[in-house]
XYZ file of C-alpha atoms in Angstrom:
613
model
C -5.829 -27.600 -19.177
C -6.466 -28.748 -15.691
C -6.177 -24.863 -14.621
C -8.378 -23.859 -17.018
C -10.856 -26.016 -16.303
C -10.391 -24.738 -12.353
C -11.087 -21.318 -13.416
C -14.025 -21.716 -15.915
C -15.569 -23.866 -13.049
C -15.022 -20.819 -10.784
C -16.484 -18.893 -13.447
C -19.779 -20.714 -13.362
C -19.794 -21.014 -9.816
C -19.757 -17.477 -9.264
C -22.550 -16.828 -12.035
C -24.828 -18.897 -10.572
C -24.668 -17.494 -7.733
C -24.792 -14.020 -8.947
C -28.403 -15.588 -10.827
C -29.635 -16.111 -7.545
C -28.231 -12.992 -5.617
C -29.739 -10.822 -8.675
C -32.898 -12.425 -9.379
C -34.448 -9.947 -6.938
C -33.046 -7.177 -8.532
C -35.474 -6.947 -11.053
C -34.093 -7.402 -14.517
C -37.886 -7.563 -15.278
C -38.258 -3.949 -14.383
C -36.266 -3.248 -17.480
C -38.215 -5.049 -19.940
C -39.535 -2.974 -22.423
C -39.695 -2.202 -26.430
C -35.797 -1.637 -26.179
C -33.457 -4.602 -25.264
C -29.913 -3.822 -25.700
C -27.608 -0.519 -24.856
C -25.532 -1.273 -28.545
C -24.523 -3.698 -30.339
C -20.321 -5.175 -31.627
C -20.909 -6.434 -34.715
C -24.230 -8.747 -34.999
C -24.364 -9.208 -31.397
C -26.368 -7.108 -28.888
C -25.294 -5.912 -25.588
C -28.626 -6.778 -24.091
C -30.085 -4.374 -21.258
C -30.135 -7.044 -18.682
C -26.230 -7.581 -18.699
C -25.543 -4.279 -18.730
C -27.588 -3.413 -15.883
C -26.395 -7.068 -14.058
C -22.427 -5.908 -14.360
C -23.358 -2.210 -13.387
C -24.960 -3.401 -9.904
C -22.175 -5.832 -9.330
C -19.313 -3.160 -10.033
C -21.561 -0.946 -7.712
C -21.670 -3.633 -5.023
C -17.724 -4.616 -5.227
C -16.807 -0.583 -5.207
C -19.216 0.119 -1.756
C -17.905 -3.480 -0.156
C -14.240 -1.660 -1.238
C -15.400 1.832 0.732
C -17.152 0.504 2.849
C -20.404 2.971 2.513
C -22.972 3.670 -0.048
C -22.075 4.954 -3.087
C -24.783 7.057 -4.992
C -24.874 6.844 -8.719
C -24.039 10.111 -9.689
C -20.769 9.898 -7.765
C -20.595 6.744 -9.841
C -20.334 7.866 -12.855
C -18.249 10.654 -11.959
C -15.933 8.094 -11.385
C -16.527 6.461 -14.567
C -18.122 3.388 -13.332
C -20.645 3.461 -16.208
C -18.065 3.642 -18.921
C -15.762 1.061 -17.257
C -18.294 -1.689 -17.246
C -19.973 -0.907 -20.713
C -16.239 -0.939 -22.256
C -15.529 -4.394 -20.715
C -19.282 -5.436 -21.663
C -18.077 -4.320 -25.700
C -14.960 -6.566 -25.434
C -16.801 -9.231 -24.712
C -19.573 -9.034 -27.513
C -16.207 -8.647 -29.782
C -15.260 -11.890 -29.003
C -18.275 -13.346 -29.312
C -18.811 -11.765 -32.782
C -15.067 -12.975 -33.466
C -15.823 -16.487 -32.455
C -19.242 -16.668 -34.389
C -16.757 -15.488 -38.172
C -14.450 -18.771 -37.343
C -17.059 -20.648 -36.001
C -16.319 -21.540 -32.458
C -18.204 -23.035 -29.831
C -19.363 -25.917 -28.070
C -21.562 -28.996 -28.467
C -24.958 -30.297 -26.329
C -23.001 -32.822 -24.847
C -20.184 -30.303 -23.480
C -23.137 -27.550 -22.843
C -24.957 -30.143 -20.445
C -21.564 -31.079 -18.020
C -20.966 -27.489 -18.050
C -24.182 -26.956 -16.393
C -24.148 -30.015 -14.476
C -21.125 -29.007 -12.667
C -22.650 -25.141 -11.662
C -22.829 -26.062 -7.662
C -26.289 -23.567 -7.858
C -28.154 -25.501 -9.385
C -27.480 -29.193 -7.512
C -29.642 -30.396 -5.157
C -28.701 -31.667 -1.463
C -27.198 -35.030 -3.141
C -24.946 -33.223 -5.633
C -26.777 -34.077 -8.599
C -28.580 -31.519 -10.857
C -31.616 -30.292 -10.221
C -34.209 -29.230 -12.274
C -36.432 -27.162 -10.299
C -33.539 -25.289 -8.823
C -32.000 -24.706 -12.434
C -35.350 -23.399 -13.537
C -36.365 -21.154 -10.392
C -33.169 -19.845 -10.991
C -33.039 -19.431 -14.259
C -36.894 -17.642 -14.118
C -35.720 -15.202 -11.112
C -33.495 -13.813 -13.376
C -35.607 -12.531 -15.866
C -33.993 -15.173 -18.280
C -35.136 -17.957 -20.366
C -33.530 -21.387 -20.364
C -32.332 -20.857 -23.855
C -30.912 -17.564 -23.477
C -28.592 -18.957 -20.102
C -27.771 -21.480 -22.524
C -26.408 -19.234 -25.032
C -24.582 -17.035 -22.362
C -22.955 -20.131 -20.935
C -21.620 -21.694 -25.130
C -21.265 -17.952 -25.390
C -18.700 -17.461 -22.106
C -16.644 -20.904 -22.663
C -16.231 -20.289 -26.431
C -14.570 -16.873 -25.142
C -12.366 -19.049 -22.742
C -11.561 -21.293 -25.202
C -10.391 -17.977 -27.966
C -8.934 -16.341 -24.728
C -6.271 -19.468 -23.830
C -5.470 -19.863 -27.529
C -4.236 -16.163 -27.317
C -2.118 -16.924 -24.116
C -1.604 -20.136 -23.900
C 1.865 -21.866 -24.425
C 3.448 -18.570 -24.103
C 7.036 -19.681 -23.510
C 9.947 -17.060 -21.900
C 13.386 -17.271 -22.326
C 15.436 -17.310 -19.278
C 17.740 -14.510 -20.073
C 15.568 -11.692 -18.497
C 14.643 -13.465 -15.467
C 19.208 -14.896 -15.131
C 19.781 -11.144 -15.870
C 17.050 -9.570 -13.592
C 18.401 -12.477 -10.618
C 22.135 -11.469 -11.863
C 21.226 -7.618 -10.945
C 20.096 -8.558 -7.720
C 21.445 -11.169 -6.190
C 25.143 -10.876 -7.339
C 27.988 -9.855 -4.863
C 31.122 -8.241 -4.564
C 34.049 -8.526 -2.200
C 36.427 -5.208 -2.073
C 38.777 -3.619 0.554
C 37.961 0.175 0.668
C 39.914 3.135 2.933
C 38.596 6.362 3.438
C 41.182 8.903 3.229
C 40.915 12.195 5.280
C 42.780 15.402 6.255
C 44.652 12.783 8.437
C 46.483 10.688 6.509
C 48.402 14.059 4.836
C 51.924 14.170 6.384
C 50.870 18.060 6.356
C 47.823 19.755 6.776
C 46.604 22.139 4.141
C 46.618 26.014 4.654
C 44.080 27.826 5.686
C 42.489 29.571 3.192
C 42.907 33.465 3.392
C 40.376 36.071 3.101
C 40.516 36.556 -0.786
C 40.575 32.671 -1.313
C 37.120 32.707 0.383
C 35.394 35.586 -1.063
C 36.889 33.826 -4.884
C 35.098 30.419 -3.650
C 32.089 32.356 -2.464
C 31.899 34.599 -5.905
C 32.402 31.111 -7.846
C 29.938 28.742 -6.097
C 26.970 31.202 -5.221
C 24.459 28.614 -5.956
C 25.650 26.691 -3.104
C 24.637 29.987 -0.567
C 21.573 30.512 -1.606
C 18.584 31.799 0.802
C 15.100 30.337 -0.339
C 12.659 32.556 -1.301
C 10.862 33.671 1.470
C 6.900 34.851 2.596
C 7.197 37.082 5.281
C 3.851 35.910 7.251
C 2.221 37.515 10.091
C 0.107 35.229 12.177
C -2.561 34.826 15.347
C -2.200 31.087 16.321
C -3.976 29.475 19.116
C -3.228 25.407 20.032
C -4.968 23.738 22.819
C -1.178 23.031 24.667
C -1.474 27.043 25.334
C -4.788 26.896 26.984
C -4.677 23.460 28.399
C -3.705 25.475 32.469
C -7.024 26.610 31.993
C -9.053 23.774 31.730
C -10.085 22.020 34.963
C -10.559 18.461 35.074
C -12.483 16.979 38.288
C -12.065 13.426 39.251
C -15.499 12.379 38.481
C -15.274 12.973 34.999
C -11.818 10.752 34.945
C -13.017 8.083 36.628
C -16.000 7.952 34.355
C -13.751 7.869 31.315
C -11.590 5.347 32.944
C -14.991 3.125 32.970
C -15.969 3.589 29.843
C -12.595 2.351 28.664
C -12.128 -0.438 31.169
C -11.431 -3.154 28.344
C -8.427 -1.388 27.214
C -6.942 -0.806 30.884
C -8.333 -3.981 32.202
C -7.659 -7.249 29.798
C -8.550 -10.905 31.247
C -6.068 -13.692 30.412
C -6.339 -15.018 26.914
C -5.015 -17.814 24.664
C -4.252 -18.066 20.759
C -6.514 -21.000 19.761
C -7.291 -23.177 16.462
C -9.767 -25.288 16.458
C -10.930 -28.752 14.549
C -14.366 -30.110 15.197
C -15.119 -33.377 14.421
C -18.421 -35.451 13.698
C -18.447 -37.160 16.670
C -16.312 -37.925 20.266
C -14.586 -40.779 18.845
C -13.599 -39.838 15.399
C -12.344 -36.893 17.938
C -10.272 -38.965 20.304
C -8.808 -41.204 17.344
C -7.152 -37.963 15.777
C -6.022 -37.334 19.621
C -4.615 -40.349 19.719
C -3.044 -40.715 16.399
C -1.377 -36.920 17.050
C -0.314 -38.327 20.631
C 1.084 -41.567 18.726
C 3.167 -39.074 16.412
C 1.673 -41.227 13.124
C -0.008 -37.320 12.444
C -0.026 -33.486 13.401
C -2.864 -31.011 13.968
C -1.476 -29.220 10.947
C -2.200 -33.156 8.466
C -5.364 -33.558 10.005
C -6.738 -29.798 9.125
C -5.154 -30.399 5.587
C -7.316 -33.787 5.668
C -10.399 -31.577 5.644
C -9.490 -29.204 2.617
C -8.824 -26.240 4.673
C -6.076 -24.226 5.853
C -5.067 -23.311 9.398
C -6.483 -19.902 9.004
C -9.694 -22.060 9.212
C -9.595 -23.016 12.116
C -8.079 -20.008 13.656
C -10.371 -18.438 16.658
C -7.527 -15.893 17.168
C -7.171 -14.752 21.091
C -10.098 -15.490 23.190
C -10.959 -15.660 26.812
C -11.628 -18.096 28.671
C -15.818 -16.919 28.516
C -15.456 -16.909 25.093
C -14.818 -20.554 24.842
C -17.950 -21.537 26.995
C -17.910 -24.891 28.136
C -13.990 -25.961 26.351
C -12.661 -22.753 28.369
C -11.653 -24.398 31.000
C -9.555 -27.127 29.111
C -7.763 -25.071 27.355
C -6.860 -22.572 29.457
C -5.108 -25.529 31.972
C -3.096 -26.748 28.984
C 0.378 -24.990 27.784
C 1.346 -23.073 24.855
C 1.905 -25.650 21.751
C -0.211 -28.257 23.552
C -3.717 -29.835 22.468
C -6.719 -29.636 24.731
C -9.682 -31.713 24.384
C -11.819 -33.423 23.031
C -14.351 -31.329 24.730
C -17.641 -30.167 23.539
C -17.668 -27.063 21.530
C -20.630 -25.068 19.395
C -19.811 -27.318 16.521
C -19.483 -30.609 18.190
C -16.208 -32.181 20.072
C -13.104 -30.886 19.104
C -9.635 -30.437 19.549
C -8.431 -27.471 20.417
C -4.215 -26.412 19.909
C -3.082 -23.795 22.039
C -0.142 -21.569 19.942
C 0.074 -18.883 22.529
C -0.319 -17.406 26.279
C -1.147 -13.308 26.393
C -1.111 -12.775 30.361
C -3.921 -10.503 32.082
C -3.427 -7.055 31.674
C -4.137 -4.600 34.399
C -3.690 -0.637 34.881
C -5.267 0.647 38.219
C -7.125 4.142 37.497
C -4.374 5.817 39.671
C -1.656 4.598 36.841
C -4.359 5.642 34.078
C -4.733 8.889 35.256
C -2.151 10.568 34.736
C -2.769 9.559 30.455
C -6.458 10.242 30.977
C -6.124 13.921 32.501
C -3.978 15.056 29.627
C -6.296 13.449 26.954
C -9.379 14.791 28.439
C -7.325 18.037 28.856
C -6.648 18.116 25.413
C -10.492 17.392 24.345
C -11.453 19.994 26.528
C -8.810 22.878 25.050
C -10.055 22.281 21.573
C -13.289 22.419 22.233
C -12.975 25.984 24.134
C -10.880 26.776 21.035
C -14.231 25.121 18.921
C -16.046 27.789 21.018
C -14.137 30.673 20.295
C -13.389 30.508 16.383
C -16.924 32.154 15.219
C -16.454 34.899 17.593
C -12.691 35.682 15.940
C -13.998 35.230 12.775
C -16.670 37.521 13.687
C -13.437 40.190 14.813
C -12.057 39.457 11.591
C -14.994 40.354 9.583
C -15.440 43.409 11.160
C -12.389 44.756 10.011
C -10.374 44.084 13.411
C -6.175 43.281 12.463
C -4.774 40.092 13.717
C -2.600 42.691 16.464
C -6.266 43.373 17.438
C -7.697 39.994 17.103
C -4.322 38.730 19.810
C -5.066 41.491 22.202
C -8.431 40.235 22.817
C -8.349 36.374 22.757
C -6.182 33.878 23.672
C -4.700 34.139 20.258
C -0.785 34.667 19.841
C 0.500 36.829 17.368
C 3.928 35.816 15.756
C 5.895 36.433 12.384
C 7.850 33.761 10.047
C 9.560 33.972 6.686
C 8.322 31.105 5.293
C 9.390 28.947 2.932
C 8.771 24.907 2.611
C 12.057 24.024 4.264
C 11.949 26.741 7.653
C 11.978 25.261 11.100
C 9.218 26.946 12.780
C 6.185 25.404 14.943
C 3.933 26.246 12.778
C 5.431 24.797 9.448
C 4.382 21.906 11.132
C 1.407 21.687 10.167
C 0.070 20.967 6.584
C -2.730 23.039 6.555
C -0.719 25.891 7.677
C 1.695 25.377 4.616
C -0.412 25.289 1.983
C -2.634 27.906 3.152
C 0.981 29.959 3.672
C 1.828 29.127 -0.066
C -1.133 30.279 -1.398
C -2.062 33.339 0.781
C -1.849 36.613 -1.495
C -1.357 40.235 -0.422
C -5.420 41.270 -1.169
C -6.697 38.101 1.193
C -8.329 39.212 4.493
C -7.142 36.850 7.209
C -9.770 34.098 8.037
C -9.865 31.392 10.837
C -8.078 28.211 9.752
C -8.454 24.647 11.790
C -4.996 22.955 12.509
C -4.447 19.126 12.466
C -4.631 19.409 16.395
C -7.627 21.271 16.804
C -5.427 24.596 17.126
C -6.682 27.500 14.735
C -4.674 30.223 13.654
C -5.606 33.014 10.923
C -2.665 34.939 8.775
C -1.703 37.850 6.550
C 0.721 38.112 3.946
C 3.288 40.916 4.740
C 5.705 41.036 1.177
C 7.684 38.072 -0.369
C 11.518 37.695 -0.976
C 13.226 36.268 -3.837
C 15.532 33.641 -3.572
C 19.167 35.333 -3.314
C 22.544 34.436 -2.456
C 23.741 35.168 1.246
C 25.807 37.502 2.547
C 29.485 36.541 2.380
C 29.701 37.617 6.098
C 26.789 34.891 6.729
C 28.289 32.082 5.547
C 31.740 32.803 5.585
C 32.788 29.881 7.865
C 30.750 27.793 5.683
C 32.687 29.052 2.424
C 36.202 28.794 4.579
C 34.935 25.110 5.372
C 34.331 24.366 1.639
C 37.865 25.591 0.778
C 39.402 23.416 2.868
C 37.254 20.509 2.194
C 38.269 21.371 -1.817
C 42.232 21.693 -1.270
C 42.167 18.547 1.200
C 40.223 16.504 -1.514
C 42.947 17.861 -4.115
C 46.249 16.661 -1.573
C 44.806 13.464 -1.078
C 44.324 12.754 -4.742
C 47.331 13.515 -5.459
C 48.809 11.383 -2.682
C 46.960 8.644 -4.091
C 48.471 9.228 -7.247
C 51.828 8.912 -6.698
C 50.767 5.204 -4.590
C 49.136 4.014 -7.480
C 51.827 2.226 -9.170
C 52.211 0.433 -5.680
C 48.565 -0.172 -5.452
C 47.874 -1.457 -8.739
C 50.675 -3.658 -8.192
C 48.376 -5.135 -5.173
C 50.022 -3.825 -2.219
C 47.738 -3.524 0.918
C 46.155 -0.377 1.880
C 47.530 -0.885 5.453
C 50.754 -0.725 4.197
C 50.503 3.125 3.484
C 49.225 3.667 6.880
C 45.638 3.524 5.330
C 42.753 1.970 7.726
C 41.464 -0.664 5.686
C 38.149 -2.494 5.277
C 37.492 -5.547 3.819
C 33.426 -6.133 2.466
C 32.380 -9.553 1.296
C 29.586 -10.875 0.503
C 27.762 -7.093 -0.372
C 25.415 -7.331 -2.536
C 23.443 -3.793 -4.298
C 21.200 -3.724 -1.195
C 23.627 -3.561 1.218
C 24.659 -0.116 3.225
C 27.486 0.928 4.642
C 27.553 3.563 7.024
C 30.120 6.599 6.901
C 29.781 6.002 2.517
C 27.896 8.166 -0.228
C 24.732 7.142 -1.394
C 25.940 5.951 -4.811
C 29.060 4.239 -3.489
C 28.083 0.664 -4.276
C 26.663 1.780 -7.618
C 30.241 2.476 -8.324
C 31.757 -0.801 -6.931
C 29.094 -2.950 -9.137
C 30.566 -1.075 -11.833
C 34.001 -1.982 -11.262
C 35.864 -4.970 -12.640
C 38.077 -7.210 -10.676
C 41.418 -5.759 -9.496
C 40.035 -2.412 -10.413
C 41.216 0.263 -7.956
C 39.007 3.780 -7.937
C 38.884 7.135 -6.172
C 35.476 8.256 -5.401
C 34.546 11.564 -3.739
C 33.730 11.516 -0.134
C 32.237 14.304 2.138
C 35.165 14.154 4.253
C 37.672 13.428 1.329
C 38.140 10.712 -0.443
C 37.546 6.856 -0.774
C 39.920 4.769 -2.057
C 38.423 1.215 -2.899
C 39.760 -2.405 -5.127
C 37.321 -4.696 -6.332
C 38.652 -7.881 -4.894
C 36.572 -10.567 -6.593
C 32.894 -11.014 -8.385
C 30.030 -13.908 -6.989
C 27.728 -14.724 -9.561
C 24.156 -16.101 -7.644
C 24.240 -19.553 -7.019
C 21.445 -21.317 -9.588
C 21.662 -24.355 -7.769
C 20.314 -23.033 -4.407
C 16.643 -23.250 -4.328
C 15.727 -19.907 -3.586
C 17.247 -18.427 -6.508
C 15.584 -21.205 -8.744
C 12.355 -20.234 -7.133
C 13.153 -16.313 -7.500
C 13.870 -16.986 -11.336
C 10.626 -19.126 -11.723
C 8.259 -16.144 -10.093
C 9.988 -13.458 -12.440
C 9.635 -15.837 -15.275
C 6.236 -16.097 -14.323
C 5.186 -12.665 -13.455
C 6.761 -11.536 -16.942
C 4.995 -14.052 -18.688
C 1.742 -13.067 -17.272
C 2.417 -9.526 -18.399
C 3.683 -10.536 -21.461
C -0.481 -12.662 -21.776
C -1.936 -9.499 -20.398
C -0.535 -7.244 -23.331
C -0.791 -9.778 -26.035
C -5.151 -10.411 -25.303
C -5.029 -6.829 -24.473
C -3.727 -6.139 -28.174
C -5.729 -8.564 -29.497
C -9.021 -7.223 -27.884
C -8.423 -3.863 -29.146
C -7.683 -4.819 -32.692
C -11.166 -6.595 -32.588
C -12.822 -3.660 -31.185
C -11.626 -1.950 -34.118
C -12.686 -4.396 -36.504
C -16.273 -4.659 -34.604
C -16.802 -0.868 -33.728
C -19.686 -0.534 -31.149
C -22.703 0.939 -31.465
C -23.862 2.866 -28.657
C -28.041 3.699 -27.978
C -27.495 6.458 -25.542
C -31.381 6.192 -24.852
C -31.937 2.683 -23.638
C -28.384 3.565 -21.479
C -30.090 6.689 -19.816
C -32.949 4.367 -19.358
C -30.982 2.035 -17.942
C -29.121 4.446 -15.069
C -32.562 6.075 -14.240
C -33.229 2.810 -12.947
C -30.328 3.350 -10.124
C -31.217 7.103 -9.314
């Protein structure tokens, strides 16, 4: 109850402030013979709200972006519907709670807006003429805030009834904590060509071709685009573009703060009311009775508070000069600062920094290099595209700029410059055979236009291409097939519990693993397999240079006692519980939507979105 009571405060906290931030807005300006956008059940979704929650989902989506969001882009995103869906599920409760007769009394109605921090005065207590202004800017009466407030905290009363007391068994978070935090300790060997006392054959020429005729799909050539191109990047021009020393040591000025850094310090700060409430915490932290971290707790805040983050000494005006003379993890002060004496804790050094313009320049001749090549390639692309339009081939196009022409079979794997680039790709996947070549922009600033020659299907290779690879394959197959067989004839031994070693087997012991662990030199799924295995359980997994040979040696269920897995268990009990809330108000909302269908006046809406063109 104590949460709750946190988070309806918070609720009312944040409405009364959004009163005051909107009363500007001009609720007034939509006055008029039609008050509500639709109605759930008997009660109205009044024009007012609906316009209210559409400016503040508006405000929270540009403070998101960052920029200005016109309406219509708004709506394309479905802003409108969003907020007039969440608006209906509301006015469903409120019709639900009005059939079993829910809500609050005066008496709770009055500390509920005693307690709004909005409307207190500079003593904490309520008052009137601030509730009232506020109320009035708005465009709302007293009686109708009133309602809205017995309104929202009947809704929070119905809402914690549906999650409340929502109790989870253990057994998903014990077998979620089992999955992940249980280990394994096994001895594994991997068995090569090696460890035969005789090598296999080498396959003859019929034994190939057979693997090659049976396993096709492993020889396959993508299919391919055959793609003539004219590229142009500003590495090939960058010889021709002349930079004078003027021009660098200009751009070495203008970015003098990242070449040239003063000393700095990582700083928190606590101010204090006055110099000797500010030397008793000195003393007391001196004394050992109390830390900088106690006293910024004292104060209800957190260090992040009272973090300045890295400043220079100018920065710190008339403290600088104390706290740059005292060592990392020590306190300076009290000295005067812009919100009174404080004390100030030092939690880092960051030396000077300083790069001369004859070590810069070497970094800022290729960058301004580089600016200057792309924008003589900037220059150039509406006189190619000019060439192109004319009718003139990319061979023609090459001979007459500083384009170069080139050829690739593409596909999306093929190791070529170009293929690079994702622009190039996709314009190389979509290109067809009746598309005149145009001037494309590269990530770089290059350009490069391109024409589609003919296409390839995908098709096996030659034998003669990838014969070694076949021969390879062979081997890899008949050496796999000796050393299973070798292991077969051990396993009586092995089960038995003899050591690997004693076979002549390089052994290696694991403890501890757990499902996230790695081990180098293994397949991907090869401690998918041990977790699988049971104690004493001896298995032959495939290997890409033969085989493994691995014994589960013993099991380690997690440790419930150690507080990190009892804290692990508690968040997944918790998250699941939460999601378990979220689905069951969720289900609940939209039976009630069902049983209150809304009624939608598309009119008064339209009227209402006008208002934001």
């Amino acid at each position: 109850m104590a949460q709750s009571k946190t988070s309806k405060t918070a609720v009312w906290i944040l409405m009364g402030l959004l009163i005051l931030g909107l009363g500007g807005f001009g609720a007034t300006s939509l006055t008029g013979t039609v008050h509500s956008v639709g109605s759930v059940g008997d009660k109205d979704i009044s024009v007012d709200d609906y316009a209210r929650a559409l400016q503040e989902e508006l405000r929270a989506l540009e403070a998101q972006t960052g920029q200005s969001l016109p309406f219509v882009q708004a709506q394309a995103f479905g802003i409108d519907r969003l907020v007039l869906s969440r608006l209906a599920t509301t006015r469903s409760l409120d019709a639900e709670n009005d059939r079993l007769g829910l809500s609050i009394g005066d008496e709770n109605l009055r500390d509920e807006l005693l307690n709004i921090p909005a409307f207190q005065g500079l003593d904490g207590s309520f008052d009137r003429d601030a509730y009232t202004f506020a109320i009035d800017q708005a465009g709302m009466s007293e009686s109708e805030f009133e309602d809205s407030v017995r309104e929202d905290t009947a809704r929070s009363l119905l809402q914690g009834a549906i999650v409340s007391g929502l109790n989870m068994s253990d057994a998903y978070a014990d077998a979620v904590i089992t999955y992940i935090a249980e280990e394994r300790d096994f001895t594994w060997a991997q068995l090569t060509g090696d460890n035969l006392t005789r090598p296999v054959e080498t396959p003859a020429e019929a034994d190939i071709a057979a693997y090659y005729d049976a396993n096709q799909d492993s020889f396959m050539v993508p299919a391919t685009r055959q793609i003539t191109y004219a590229w142009l990047s500003p590495d090939m021009i960058i010889d021709q573009v002349e930079i004078d020393e003027t021009a660098l040591q200009a751009l070495y000025e203008e970015r003098d703060a990242e070449f040239n850094r003063p000393e700095r310090r990582l700083v928190e700060r606590l101010a204090f009311g006055d110099q000797a409430a500010a030397e008793a915490a000195l003393a007391e932290i001196t004394a050992g009775t109390t830390t900088f971290e106690a006293l910024v707790e004292g104060r209800g805040l957190q260090l992040a508070d009272v973090d300045l983050g890295d400043v220079t000494k100018a920065e710190l005006s008339g403290a600088g000069e104390a706290v740059f003379l005292t060592p990392a993890g020590g306190i300076a002060g009290p000295v005067q600062s812009d919100l009174g004496p404080a004390l100030f804790r030092v939690n880092g050094i960051l030396p000077a920094q300083s790069t001369s313009f004859e070590e810069a320049s070497a970094v800022l001749r290729d960058e301004l290099a580089a600016d200057r090549a792309r924008r003589l390639i900037d220059a150039q692309i509406s006189d190619i595209d000019d060439l192109l339009a004319g009718g003139a081939t990319l061979e023609e196009v090459a001979d007459e700029t500083d384009m170069q022409l080139g050829s690739v079979d593409w596909h999306a794997a093929v190791d070529h410059p170009l293929a690079a680039y994702e622009g190039f790709g996709a314009t190389a996947a979509a290109v067809t055979d009746s598309d005149f070549p145009q001037v494309e922009v590269l990530e770089d600033g290059g350009i490069y236009a391109l024409r589609l020659e003919g296409e390839t299907e995908a098709h096996p290779a030659p034998l003669a291409d990838v014969k070694d690879e076949a021969a390879a394959a062979v081997v890899a197959e008949r050496t796999a097939e000796a050393l299973n067989a070798l292991v077969e004839r051990l396993m009586p031994r092995l089960s038995e519990g003899t050591e690997f070693a004693s076979f002549g087997f390089t052994a290696v012991e694991e403890t501890g693993m757990d499902r996230g662990g790695f081990i180098p030199g293994t397949p991907a799924t090869f401690l998918n397999d041990v977790f699988e295995m049971e104690p004493g359980e001896l298995r032959v997994l495939e290997s890409a240079n033969g085989i493994i040979l691995v014994r589960l040696n013993a099991v380690t269920m997690p440790d419930t006692s150690d507080p990190e897995i009892a804290t692990l268990k508690a968040r997944i009990t918790e998250q699941l519980a939460s999601g378990v809330s979220q689905d069951m108000f969720q289900a609940y909302a939209e039976a009630l939507q069902a049983m209150y269908p809304a009624e939608i006046n598309q009119q008064a809406l339209n009227a209402v979105h006008a208002q934001f063109q």
